[in-house]
Amino acid sequence: MSADEFVAHRSLLFTVAYEMLGSAADAEDVVQETWLRWAALADAARAEIRDRRAYLVRIVTRQALNRLRTLARRREEYVGEWLPEPLLTSPDVAEDVELAESVSYAMLTVLETLGPTERAVFVLREVFDTPYEEVAEAIGKTPAAVRQIAHRAREHVAARRPRVRVSRAEQDAVVERFLAAVRGGDLQGLLDVLAPDVVLVADGGGLAAAAPRPVTSVRKVATLLAAWAKQSGDFQVHPMRANGGPAMRFEQDGALNTVACLVIEDGRISRIFAVRNPHKLTRLNAELQ
């Protein structure tokens, strides 16, 4: 396979790694490791590989699994709540319903509740419809074991994922109401646009101010946001699309300091995932320039 052929599969490999790791930076590293392993193969060994796409997916899955297990130990020592790295997505992703849902922020937070093996099986089987035999080879299990793991993972995800799909028009309308309320520090406006059981989760990683635990109840979340808006002084907030869904970016003194990914259900915001850790905003900030 030439470099051009590898590039043809690169988007797939990145998406597999990103959905397994929840980090674009780590996904890029895994894809690079996959390329180095492929490039190191002798021509004769490479020529014997019939399905090169499946082979590359197998390599990237194994590399991602190894990294995921290492990261799991680090996350035990993480300061505050850990959230996935938001990914800037193009409009065409939102049009592809299945892909948009698979990389959606809400889905990534659900995938975080799976073990490494269950997550790999779910991503390969449920998102990319990879045959059980290929999944088994990628993770070192039997096809029968993979079927059982896939069944458990499906049930686990189904019980936690948002159940209602919201049109782009409805999303935009809710975001506009939310933006107006945040910009004005309008407590009543926030109470009206937030769901009664809204949850705000913030990730500062010990490097930026953030609530150490999820904030629950509409009154607490609305009060927190209104107070923040009034105390922050000169800030700007803009709508954007991240992970195929509605999001907002906050800028202070012209610098990006927060990306908030939103989950909208029944015309209101039910989840706010606020990423403030500067390391998780580096890639996205560069893409926004």
PDB file of C-alpha atoms in Angstrom:
ATOM      1  CA  MET A   1       0.000   0.000   0.000  1.00  0.00           C
ATOM      2  CA  SER A   2       1.391   3.377  -0.969  1.00  0.00           C
ATOM      3  CA  ALA A   3       1.163   6.487   1.207  1.00  0.00           C
ATOM      4  CA  ASP A   4      -1.744   7.637  -0.973  1.00  0.00           C
ATOM      5  CA  GLU A   5      -3.615   4.409  -0.261  1.00  0.00           C
ATOM      6  CA  PHE A   6      -3.059   4.830   3.475  1.00  0.00           C
ATOM      7  CA  VAL A   7      -4.420   8.369   3.262  1.00  0.00           C
ATOM      8  CA  ALA A   8      -7.581   6.947   1.667  1.00  0.00           C
ATOM      9  CA  HIS A   9      -8.226   4.997   4.901  1.00  0.00           C
ATOM     10  CA  ARG A  10      -6.921   7.655   7.275  1.00  0.00           C
ATOM     11  CA  SER A  11     -10.294   9.228   8.064  1.00  0.00           C
ATOM     12  CA  LEU A  12     -11.723   5.833   9.017  1.00  0.00           C
ATOM     13  CA  LEU A  13      -8.717   4.985  11.185  1.00  0.00           C
ATOM     14  CA  PHE A  14      -8.857   8.360  12.945  1.00  0.00           C
ATOM     15  CA  THR A  15     -12.583   8.019  13.655  1.00  0.00           C
ATOM     16  CA  VAL A  16     -12.142   4.505  15.091  1.00  0.00           C
ATOM     17  CA  ALA A  17      -9.323   5.713  17.342  1.00  0.00           C
ATOM     18  CA  TYR A  18     -11.149   8.902  18.373  1.00  0.00           C
ATOM     19  CA  GLU A  19     -14.343   7.067  19.310  1.00  0.00           C
ATOM     20  CA  MET A  20     -12.326   4.603  21.349  1.00  0.00           C
ATOM     21  CA  LEU A  21     -10.179   7.223  23.094  1.00  0.00           C
ATOM     22  CA  GLY A  22     -12.268  10.402  23.231  1.00  0.00           C
ATOM     23  CA  SER A  23      -9.159  12.393  22.385  1.00  0.00           C
ATOM     24  CA  ALA A  24      -8.245  13.765  18.974  1.00  0.00           C
ATOM     25  CA  ALA A  25      -4.603  14.190  20.035  1.00  0.00           C
ATOM     26  CA  ASP A  26      -4.319  10.571  21.169  1.00  0.00           C
ATOM     27  CA  ALA A  27      -6.189   9.401  18.069  1.00  0.00           C
ATOM     28  CA  GLU A  28      -3.671  11.191  15.850  1.00  0.00           C
ATOM     29  CA  ASP A  29      -0.817   9.498  17.724  1.00  0.00           C
ATOM     30  CA  VAL A  30      -2.438   6.086  17.270  1.00  0.00           C
ATOM     31  CA  VAL A  31      -2.951   6.660  13.545  1.00  0.00           C
ATOM     32  CA  GLN A  32       0.700   7.669  13.230  1.00  0.00           C
ATOM     33  CA  GLU A  33       1.779   4.527  15.079  1.00  0.00           C
ATOM     34  CA  THR A  34      -0.397   2.485  12.728  1.00  0.00           C
ATOM     35  CA  TRP A  35       1.283   4.062   9.703  1.00  0.00           C
ATOM     36  CA  LEU A  36       4.755   3.369  11.102  1.00  0.00           C
ATOM     37  CA  ARG A  37       3.903  -0.280  11.706  1.00  0.00           C
ATOM     38  CA  TRP A  38       2.513  -0.611   8.197  1.00  0.00           C
ATOM     39  CA  ALA A  39       5.462   1.134   6.581  1.00  0.00           C
ATOM     40  CA  ALA A  40       7.868  -1.148   8.466  1.00  0.00           C
ATOM     41  CA  LEU A  41       6.417  -4.296   6.865  1.00  0.00           C
ATOM     42  CA  ALA A  42       8.505  -5.998   4.218  1.00  0.00           C
ATOM     43  CA  ASP A  43       7.052  -5.887   0.699  1.00  0.00           C
ATOM     44  CA  ALA A  44       6.547  -9.655   0.712  1.00  0.00           C
ATOM     45  CA  ALA A  45       4.607  -9.557   3.991  1.00  0.00           C
ATOM     46  CA  ARG A  46       2.493  -6.658   2.751  1.00  0.00           C
ATOM     47  CA  ALA A  47       1.680  -8.460  -0.482  1.00  0.00           C
ATOM     48  CA  GLU A  48       0.181 -11.397   1.456  1.00  0.00           C
ATOM     49  CA  ILE A  49      -2.435  -9.196   3.155  1.00  0.00           C
ATOM     50  CA  ARG A  50      -5.702  -9.579   1.250  1.00  0.00           C
ATOM     51  CA  ASP A  51      -7.921  -7.049   3.000  1.00  0.00           C
ATOM     52  CA  ARG A  52      -5.704  -4.085   3.761  1.00  0.00           C
ATOM     53  CA  ARG A  53      -8.510  -1.969   5.182  1.00  0.00           C
ATOM     54  CA  ALA A  54      -9.361  -4.679   7.728  1.00  0.00           C
ATOM     55  CA  TYR A  55      -5.682  -5.101   8.539  1.00  0.00           C
ATOM     56  CA  LEU A  56      -5.242  -1.402   9.247  1.00  0.00           C
ATOM     57  CA  VAL A  57      -8.404  -1.283  11.362  1.00  0.00           C
ATOM     58  CA  ARG A  58      -7.038  -4.228  13.341  1.00  0.00           C
ATOM     59  CA  ILE A  59      -3.749  -2.411  13.970  1.00  0.00           C
ATOM     60  CA  VAL A  60      -5.393   0.863  14.974  1.00  0.00           C
ATOM     61  CA  THR A  61      -7.810  -0.966  17.286  1.00  0.00           C
ATOM     62  CA  ARG A  62      -5.026  -2.791  19.090  1.00  0.00           C
ATOM     63  CA  GLN A  63      -2.981   0.381  19.434  1.00  0.00           C
ATOM     64  CA  ALA A  64      -6.019   2.277  20.718  1.00  0.00           C
ATOM     65  CA  LEU A  65      -6.816  -0.477  23.225  1.00  0.00           C
ATOM     66  CA  ASN A  66      -3.270  -0.353  24.593  1.00  0.00           C
ATOM     67  CA  ARG A  67      -3.434   3.412  24.923  1.00  0.00           C
ATOM     68  CA  LEU A  68      -6.931   3.318  26.431  1.00  0.00           C
ATOM     69  CA  ARG A  69      -5.777   1.019  29.205  1.00  0.00           C
ATOM     70  CA  THR A  70      -2.852   3.325  29.945  1.00  0.00           C
ATOM     71  CA  LEU A  71      -5.084   6.398  29.915  1.00  0.00           C
ATOM     72  CA  ALA A  72      -7.571   4.707  32.260  1.00  0.00           C
ATOM     73  CA  ARG A  73      -4.900   4.638  34.964  1.00  0.00           C
ATOM     74  CA  ARG A  74      -4.072   8.305  34.388  1.00  0.00           C
ATOM     75  CA  ARG A  75      -7.709   9.329  34.545  1.00  0.00           C
ATOM     76  CA  GLU A  76      -7.978   7.894  38.027  1.00  0.00           C
ATOM     77  CA  GLU A  77      -5.658  10.729  39.093  1.00  0.00           C
ATOM     78  CA  TYR A  78      -7.347  13.399  36.950  1.00  0.00           C
ATOM     79  CA  VAL A  79      -8.447  16.537  38.796  1.00  0.00           C
ATOM     80  CA  GLY A  80     -12.235  16.908  38.661  1.00  0.00           C
ATOM     81  CA  GLU A  81     -14.485  15.552  35.922  1.00  0.00           C
ATOM     82  CA  TRP A  82     -12.917  14.085  32.771  1.00  0.00           C
ATOM     83  CA  LEU A  83     -14.637  14.880  29.461  1.00  0.00           C
ATOM     84  CA  PRO A  84     -13.743  13.900  25.890  1.00  0.00           C
ATOM     85  CA  GLU A  85     -11.900  16.362  23.677  1.00  0.00           C
ATOM     86  CA  PRO A  86     -14.429  18.219  21.488  1.00  0.00           C
ATOM     87  CA  LEU A  87     -13.999  17.772  17.752  1.00  0.00           C
ATOM     88  CA  LEU A  88     -14.803  20.449  15.200  1.00  0.00           C
ATOM     89  CA  THR A  89     -17.024  18.836  12.565  1.00  0.00           C
ATOM     90  CA  SER A  90     -18.073  19.993   9.131  1.00  0.00           C
ATOM     91  CA  PRO A  91     -21.727  20.522   8.125  1.00  0.00           C
ATOM     92  CA  ASP A  92     -21.752  17.341   6.029  1.00  0.00           C
ATOM     93  CA  VAL A  93     -21.176  15.260   9.172  1.00  0.00           C
ATOM     94  CA  ALA A  94     -24.441  16.524  10.628  1.00  0.00           C
ATOM     95  CA  GLU A  95     -26.213  15.436   7.446  1.00  0.00           C
ATOM     96  CA  ASP A  96     -24.905  11.887   7.890  1.00  0.00           C
ATOM     97  CA  VAL A  97     -27.207  10.933  10.780  1.00  0.00           C
ATOM     98  CA  GLU A  98     -25.447   7.698  11.766  1.00  0.00           C
ATOM     99  CA  LEU A  99     -21.960   9.205  11.696  1.00  0.00           C
ATOM    100  CA  ALA A 100     -23.098  12.360  13.505  1.00  0.00           C
ATOM    101  CA  GLU A 101     -24.685  10.272  16.249  1.00  0.00           C
ATOM    102  CA  SER A 102     -21.641   8.043  16.618  1.00  0.00           C
ATOM    103  CA  VAL A 103     -19.276  10.991  17.176  1.00  0.00           C
ATOM    104  CA  SER A 104     -21.814  13.070  19.102  1.00  0.00           C
ATOM    105  CA  TYR A 105     -20.624  14.358  22.440  1.00  0.00           C
ATOM    106  CA  ALA A 106     -23.457  12.654  24.269  1.00  0.00           C
ATOM    107  CA  MET A 107     -22.481   9.326  22.689  1.00  0.00           C
ATOM    108  CA  LEU A 108     -18.822   9.787  23.609  1.00  0.00           C
ATOM    109  CA  THR A 109     -19.743  10.371  27.248  1.00  0.00           C
ATOM    110  CA  VAL A 110     -21.773   7.156  27.169  1.00  0.00           C
ATOM    111  CA  LEU A 111     -18.869   5.252  25.600  1.00  0.00           C
ATOM    112  CA  GLU A 112     -16.716   6.452  28.508  1.00  0.00           C
ATOM    113  CA  THR A 113     -18.822   4.235  30.786  1.00  0.00           C
ATOM    114  CA  LEU A 114     -17.826   1.090  28.876  1.00  0.00           C
ATOM    115  CA  GLY A 115     -14.711  -0.954  29.567  1.00  0.00           C
ATOM    116  CA  PRO A 116     -11.927  -0.861  26.936  1.00  0.00           C
ATOM    117  CA  THR A 117     -12.892  -4.147  25.253  1.00  0.00           C
ATOM    118  CA  GLU A 118     -16.629  -3.384  25.278  1.00  0.00           C
ATOM    119  CA  ARG A 119     -15.934   0.044  23.805  1.00  0.00           C
ATOM    120  CA  ALA A 120     -13.802  -1.392  21.001  1.00  0.00           C
ATOM    121  CA  VAL A 121     -16.463  -3.974  20.148  1.00  0.00           C
ATOM    122  CA  PHE A 122     -19.252  -1.403  20.158  1.00  0.00           C
ATOM    123  CA  VAL A 123     -17.358   1.037  17.942  1.00  0.00           C
ATOM    124  CA  LEU A 124     -16.292  -1.587  15.412  1.00  0.00           C
ATOM    125  CA  ARG A 125     -19.514  -3.573  15.327  1.00  0.00           C
ATOM    126  CA  GLU A 126     -22.286  -1.032  15.943  1.00  0.00           C
ATOM    127  CA  VAL A 127     -20.775   2.069  14.348  1.00  0.00           C
ATOM    128  CA  PHE A 128     -18.820   0.593  11.448  1.00  0.00           C
ATOM    129  CA  ASP A 129     -20.715  -2.697  11.021  1.00  0.00           C
ATOM    130  CA  THR A 130     -17.467  -4.675  11.092  1.00  0.00           C
ATOM    131  CA  PRO A 131     -18.061  -8.449  10.771  1.00  0.00           C
ATOM    132  CA  TYR A 132     -17.841 -10.350  14.060  1.00  0.00           C
ATOM    133  CA  GLU A 133     -14.909 -12.374  12.756  1.00  0.00           C
ATOM    134  CA  GLU A 134     -12.877  -9.243  12.025  1.00  0.00           C
ATOM    135  CA  VAL A 135     -13.745  -7.718  15.399  1.00  0.00           C
ATOM    136  CA  ALA A 136     -12.665 -10.951  17.070  1.00  0.00           C
ATOM    137  CA  GLU A 137      -9.323 -10.873  15.314  1.00  0.00           C
ATOM    138  CA  ALA A 138      -8.798  -7.218  16.212  1.00  0.00           C
ATOM    139  CA  ILE A 139      -9.364  -7.681  19.954  1.00  0.00           C
ATOM    140  CA  GLY A 140      -8.078 -11.235  20.358  1.00  0.00           C
ATOM    141  CA  LYS A 141     -11.409 -12.894  21.223  1.00  0.00           C
ATOM    142  CA  THR A 142     -13.564 -15.588  19.629  1.00  0.00           C
ATOM    143  CA  PRO A 143     -16.504 -14.522  17.418  1.00  0.00           C
ATOM    144  CA  ALA A 144     -18.881 -16.070  19.964  1.00  0.00           C
ATOM    145  CA  ALA A 145     -17.370 -13.992  22.758  1.00  0.00           C
ATOM    146  CA  VAL A 146     -17.581 -10.865  20.588  1.00  0.00           C
ATOM    147  CA  ARG A 147     -21.307 -11.476  20.021  1.00  0.00           C
ATOM    148  CA  GLN A 148     -21.897 -11.625  23.766  1.00  0.00           C
ATOM    149  CA  ILE A 149     -19.806  -8.510  24.408  1.00  0.00           C
ATOM    150  CA  ALA A 150     -21.622  -6.651  21.610  1.00  0.00           C
ATOM    151  CA  HIS A 151     -25.008  -7.585  23.078  1.00  0.00           C
ATOM    152  CA  ARG A 152     -24.047  -6.303  26.536  1.00  0.00           C
ATOM    153  CA  ALA A 153     -22.536  -3.125  25.114  1.00  0.00           C
ATOM    154  CA  ARG A 154     -25.643  -2.442  22.983  1.00  0.00           C
ATOM    155  CA  GLU A 155     -27.930  -2.742  25.999  1.00  0.00           C
ATOM    156  CA  HIS A 156     -25.622  -0.578  28.111  1.00  0.00           C
ATOM    157  CA  VAL A 157     -25.487   2.199  25.505  1.00  0.00           C
ATOM    158  CA  ALA A 158     -29.207   2.008  24.666  1.00  0.00           C
ATOM    159  CA  ALA A 159     -30.108   2.619  28.305  1.00  0.00           C
ATOM    160  CA  ARG A 160     -27.999   5.785  28.468  1.00  0.00           C
ATOM    161  CA  ARG A 161     -28.022   7.471  25.058  1.00  0.00           C
ATOM    162  CA  PRO A 162     -30.434  10.316  24.203  1.00  0.00           C
ATOM    163  CA  ARG A 163     -33.563   8.759  22.733  1.00  0.00           C
ATOM    164  CA  VAL A 164     -34.979  11.668  20.753  1.00  0.00           C
ATOM    165  CA  ARG A 165     -33.449  13.057  17.584  1.00  0.00           C
ATOM    166  CA  VAL A 166     -33.857  16.810  17.251  1.00  0.00           C
ATOM    167  CA  SER A 167     -33.926  18.632  13.922  1.00  0.00           C
ATOM    168  CA  ARG A 168     -31.206  21.135  13.082  1.00  0.00           C
ATOM    169  CA  ALA A 169     -33.821  23.922  13.001  1.00  0.00           C
ATOM    170  CA  GLU A 170     -34.997  23.101  16.532  1.00  0.00           C
ATOM    171  CA  GLN A 171     -31.429  22.888  17.767  1.00  0.00           C
ATOM    172  CA  ASP A 172     -30.600  26.302  16.314  1.00  0.00           C
ATOM    173  CA  ALA A 173     -33.712  27.882  17.858  1.00  0.00           C
ATOM    174  CA  VAL A 174     -32.887  26.538  21.327  1.00  0.00           C
ATOM    175  CA  VAL A 175     -29.249  27.588  21.030  1.00  0.00           C
ATOM    176  CA  GLU A 176     -30.277  31.141  20.086  1.00  0.00           C
ATOM    177  CA  ARG A 177     -32.485  31.392  23.194  1.00  0.00           C
ATOM    178  CA  PHE A 178     -29.681  30.011  25.340  1.00  0.00           C
ATOM    179  CA  LEU A 179     -27.126  32.395  23.838  1.00  0.00           C
ATOM    180  CA  ALA A 180     -29.342  35.413  24.496  1.00  0.00           C
ATOM    181  CA  ALA A 181     -29.882  34.365  28.117  1.00  0.00           C
ATOM    182  CA  VAL A 182     -26.169  33.705  28.748  1.00  0.00           C
ATOM    183  CA  ARG A 183     -25.053  36.964  27.128  1.00  0.00           C
ATOM    184  CA  GLY A 184     -27.484  38.938  29.240  1.00  0.00           C
ATOM    185  CA  GLY A 185     -27.032  36.979  32.449  1.00  0.00           C
ATOM    186  CA  ASP A 186     -30.804  36.493  32.272  1.00  0.00           C
ATOM    187  CA  LEU A 187     -31.746  34.083  35.062  1.00  0.00           C
ATOM    188  CA  GLN A 188     -35.373  33.696  33.981  1.00  0.00           C
ATOM    189  CA  GLY A 189     -34.337  33.207  30.369  1.00  0.00           C
ATOM    190  CA  LEU A 190     -31.994  30.428  31.457  1.00  0.00           C
ATOM    191  CA  LEU A 191     -34.684  28.796  33.575  1.00  0.00           C
ATOM    192  CA  ASP A 192     -36.973  28.795  30.545  1.00  0.00           C
ATOM    193  CA  VAL A 193     -34.494  27.196  28.131  1.00  0.00           C
ATOM    194  CA  LEU A 194     -32.961  24.604  30.497  1.00  0.00           C
ATOM    195  CA  ALA A 195     -34.678  21.282  31.172  1.00  0.00           C
ATOM    196  CA  PRO A 196     -35.876  20.686  34.755  1.00  0.00           C
ATOM    197  CA  ASP A 197     -33.367  17.858  35.168  1.00  0.00           C
ATOM    198  CA  VAL A 198     -30.491  19.577  33.348  1.00  0.00           C
ATOM    199  CA  VAL A 199     -26.950  18.540  34.284  1.00  0.00           C
ATOM    200  CA  LEU A 200     -23.820  20.622  33.762  1.00  0.00           C
ATOM    201  CA  VAL A 201     -20.464  18.825  33.713  1.00  0.00           C
ATOM    202  CA  ALA A 202     -17.280  20.901  33.520  1.00  0.00           C
ATOM    203  CA  ASP A 203     -13.716  19.749  32.836  1.00  0.00           C
ATOM    204  CA  GLY A 204     -10.900  22.067  33.869  1.00  0.00           C
ATOM    205  CA  GLY A 205      -8.299  19.372  34.477  1.00  0.00           C
ATOM    206  CA  GLY A 206      -6.909  21.363  37.383  1.00  0.00           C
ATOM    207  CA  LEU A 207      -5.753  24.004  34.884  1.00  0.00           C
ATOM    208  CA  ALA A 208      -8.934  26.098  34.662  1.00  0.00           C
ATOM    209  CA  ALA A 209     -11.714  26.847  37.141  1.00  0.00           C
ATOM    210  CA  ALA A 210     -14.491  24.254  36.925  1.00  0.00           C
ATOM    211  CA  ALA A 211     -17.101  22.685  39.181  1.00  0.00           C
ATOM    212  CA  PRO A 212     -15.474  19.606  40.748  1.00  0.00           C
ATOM    213  CA  ARG A 213     -18.659  17.559  40.394  1.00  0.00           C
ATOM    214  CA  PRO A 214     -21.686  17.623  38.048  1.00  0.00           C
ATOM    215  CA  VAL A 215     -24.132  20.439  38.817  1.00  0.00           C
ATOM    216  CA  THR A 216     -27.742  19.234  38.840  1.00  0.00           C
ATOM    217  CA  SER A 217     -31.184  20.879  38.904  1.00  0.00           C
ATOM    218  CA  VAL A 218     -32.301  23.731  36.699  1.00  0.00           C
ATOM    219  CA  ARG A 219     -32.149  26.343  39.475  1.00  0.00           C
ATOM    220  CA  LYS A 220     -28.532  25.580  40.386  1.00  0.00           C
ATOM    221  CA  VAL A 221     -27.327  25.447  36.770  1.00  0.00           C
ATOM    222  CA  ALA A 222     -29.178  28.622  35.768  1.00  0.00           C
ATOM    223  CA  THR A 223     -27.914  30.509  38.831  1.00  0.00           C
ATOM    224  CA  LEU A 224     -24.343  29.385  38.171  1.00  0.00           C
ATOM    225  CA  LEU A 225     -24.456  30.479  34.520  1.00  0.00           C
ATOM    226  CA  ALA A 226     -26.108  33.822  35.293  1.00  0.00           C
ATOM    227  CA  ALA A 227     -23.568  34.580  38.022  1.00  0.00           C
ATOM    228  CA  TRP A 228     -20.681  33.611  35.758  1.00  0.00           C
ATOM    229  CA  ALA A 229     -21.946  35.883  32.977  1.00  0.00           C
ATOM    230  CA  LYS A 230     -22.185  38.861  35.315  1.00  0.00           C
ATOM    231  CA  GLN A 231     -18.780  38.264  36.899  1.00  0.00           C
ATOM    232  CA  SER A 232     -16.835  37.499  33.707  1.00  0.00           C
ATOM    233  CA  GLY A 233     -17.003  41.029  32.357  1.00  0.00           C
ATOM    234  CA  ASP A 234     -15.795  41.260  28.757  1.00  0.00           C
ATOM    235  CA  PHE A 235     -16.554  37.874  27.226  1.00  0.00           C
ATOM    236  CA  GLN A 236     -17.940  36.707  23.908  1.00  0.00           C
ATOM    237  CA  VAL A 237     -19.992  33.606  23.178  1.00  0.00           C
ATOM    238  CA  HIS A 238     -20.624  32.197  19.706  1.00  0.00           C
ATOM    239  CA  PRO A 239     -22.588  29.231  18.373  1.00  0.00           C
ATOM    240  CA  MET A 240     -20.671  26.433  16.656  1.00  0.00           C
ATOM    241  CA  ARG A 241     -20.944  22.784  15.682  1.00  0.00           C
ATOM    242  CA  ALA A 242     -18.827  20.267  17.546  1.00  0.00           C
ATOM    243  CA  ASN A 243     -19.054  16.496  17.239  1.00  0.00           C
ATOM    244  CA  GLY A 244     -21.880  16.913  14.756  1.00  0.00           C
ATOM    245  CA  GLY A 245     -24.106  18.714  17.242  1.00  0.00           C
ATOM    246  CA  PRO A 246     -24.872  22.100  18.799  1.00  0.00           C
ATOM    247  CA  ALA A 247     -22.173  23.771  20.847  1.00  0.00           C
ATOM    248  CA  MET A 248     -20.927  27.166  21.955  1.00  0.00           C
ATOM    249  CA  ARG A 249     -17.495  28.646  22.304  1.00  0.00           C
ATOM    250  CA  PHE A 250     -16.641  31.211  24.957  1.00  0.00           C
ATOM    251  CA  GLU A 251     -13.831  33.696  24.464  1.00  0.00           C
ATOM    252  CA  GLN A 252     -12.298  35.900  27.144  1.00  0.00           C
ATOM    253  CA  ASP A 253     -10.079  38.785  26.049  1.00  0.00           C
ATOM    254  CA  GLY A 254     -10.098  37.352  22.541  1.00  0.00           C
ATOM    255  CA  ALA A 255      -8.861  33.893  23.584  1.00  0.00           C
ATOM    256  CA  LEU A 256     -10.845  30.663  23.527  1.00  0.00           C
ATOM    257  CA  ASN A 257     -11.363  29.384  27.066  1.00  0.00           C
ATOM    258  CA  THR A 258     -14.424  27.112  26.957  1.00  0.00           C
ATOM    259  CA  VAL A 259     -16.326  24.933  24.511  1.00  0.00           C
ATOM    260  CA  ALA A 260     -19.744  23.814  25.714  1.00  0.00           C
ATOM    261  CA  CYS A 261     -21.374  20.885  23.897  1.00  0.00           C
ATOM    262  CA  LEU A 262     -25.144  20.755  24.329  1.00  0.00           C
ATOM    263  CA  VAL A 263     -27.764  18.011  24.376  1.00  0.00           C
ATOM    264  CA  ILE A 264     -31.240  19.206  23.430  1.00  0.00           C
ATOM    265  CA  GLU A 265     -34.403  17.234  24.193  1.00  0.00           C
ATOM    266  CA  ASP A 266     -38.042  18.335  24.037  1.00  0.00           C
ATOM    267  CA  GLY A 267     -37.113  21.901  23.130  1.00  0.00           C
ATOM    268  CA  ARG A 268     -34.789  22.430  26.100  1.00  0.00           C
ATOM    269  CA  ILE A 269     -31.154  21.847  26.997  1.00  0.00           C
ATOM    270  CA  SER A 270     -30.793  18.715  29.102  1.00  0.00           C
ATOM    271  CA  ARG A 271     -26.984  18.404  29.254  1.00  0.00           C
ATOM    272  CA  ILE A 272     -24.128  20.904  29.116  1.00  0.00           C
ATOM    273  CA  PHE A 273     -20.599  19.530  28.766  1.00  0.00           C
ATOM    274  CA  ALA A 274     -18.176  22.423  29.321  1.00  0.00           C
ATOM    275  CA  VAL A 275     -14.570  21.713  28.351  1.00  0.00           C
ATOM    276  CA  ARG A 276     -12.183  24.256  29.909  1.00  0.00           C
ATOM    277  CA  ASN A 277      -8.956  22.266  30.079  1.00  0.00           C
ATOM    278  CA  PRO A 278      -6.703  24.259  27.693  1.00  0.00           C
ATOM    279  CA  HIS A 279      -4.910  21.112  26.514  1.00  0.00           C
ATOM    280  CA  LYS A 280      -8.217  19.753  25.178  1.00  0.00           C
ATOM    281  CA  LEU A 281      -8.913  22.988  23.290  1.00  0.00           C
ATOM    282  CA  THR A 282      -5.560  23.319  21.521  1.00  0.00           C
ATOM    283  CA  ARG A 283      -6.462  21.425  18.358  1.00  0.00           C
ATOM    284  CA  LEU A 284      -9.912  22.942  18.069  1.00  0.00           C
ATOM    285  CA  ASN A 285      -8.584  26.448  18.664  1.00  0.00           C
ATOM    286  CA  ALA A 286      -6.057  26.009  15.852  1.00  0.00           C
ATOM    287  CA  GLU A 287      -8.790  24.826  13.491  1.00  0.00           C
ATOM    288  CA  LEU A 288     -10.945  27.851  14.332  1.00  0.00           C
ATOM    289  CA  GLN A 289      -8.195  30.309  13.391  1.00  0.00           C
TER     290      GLN A 289
END
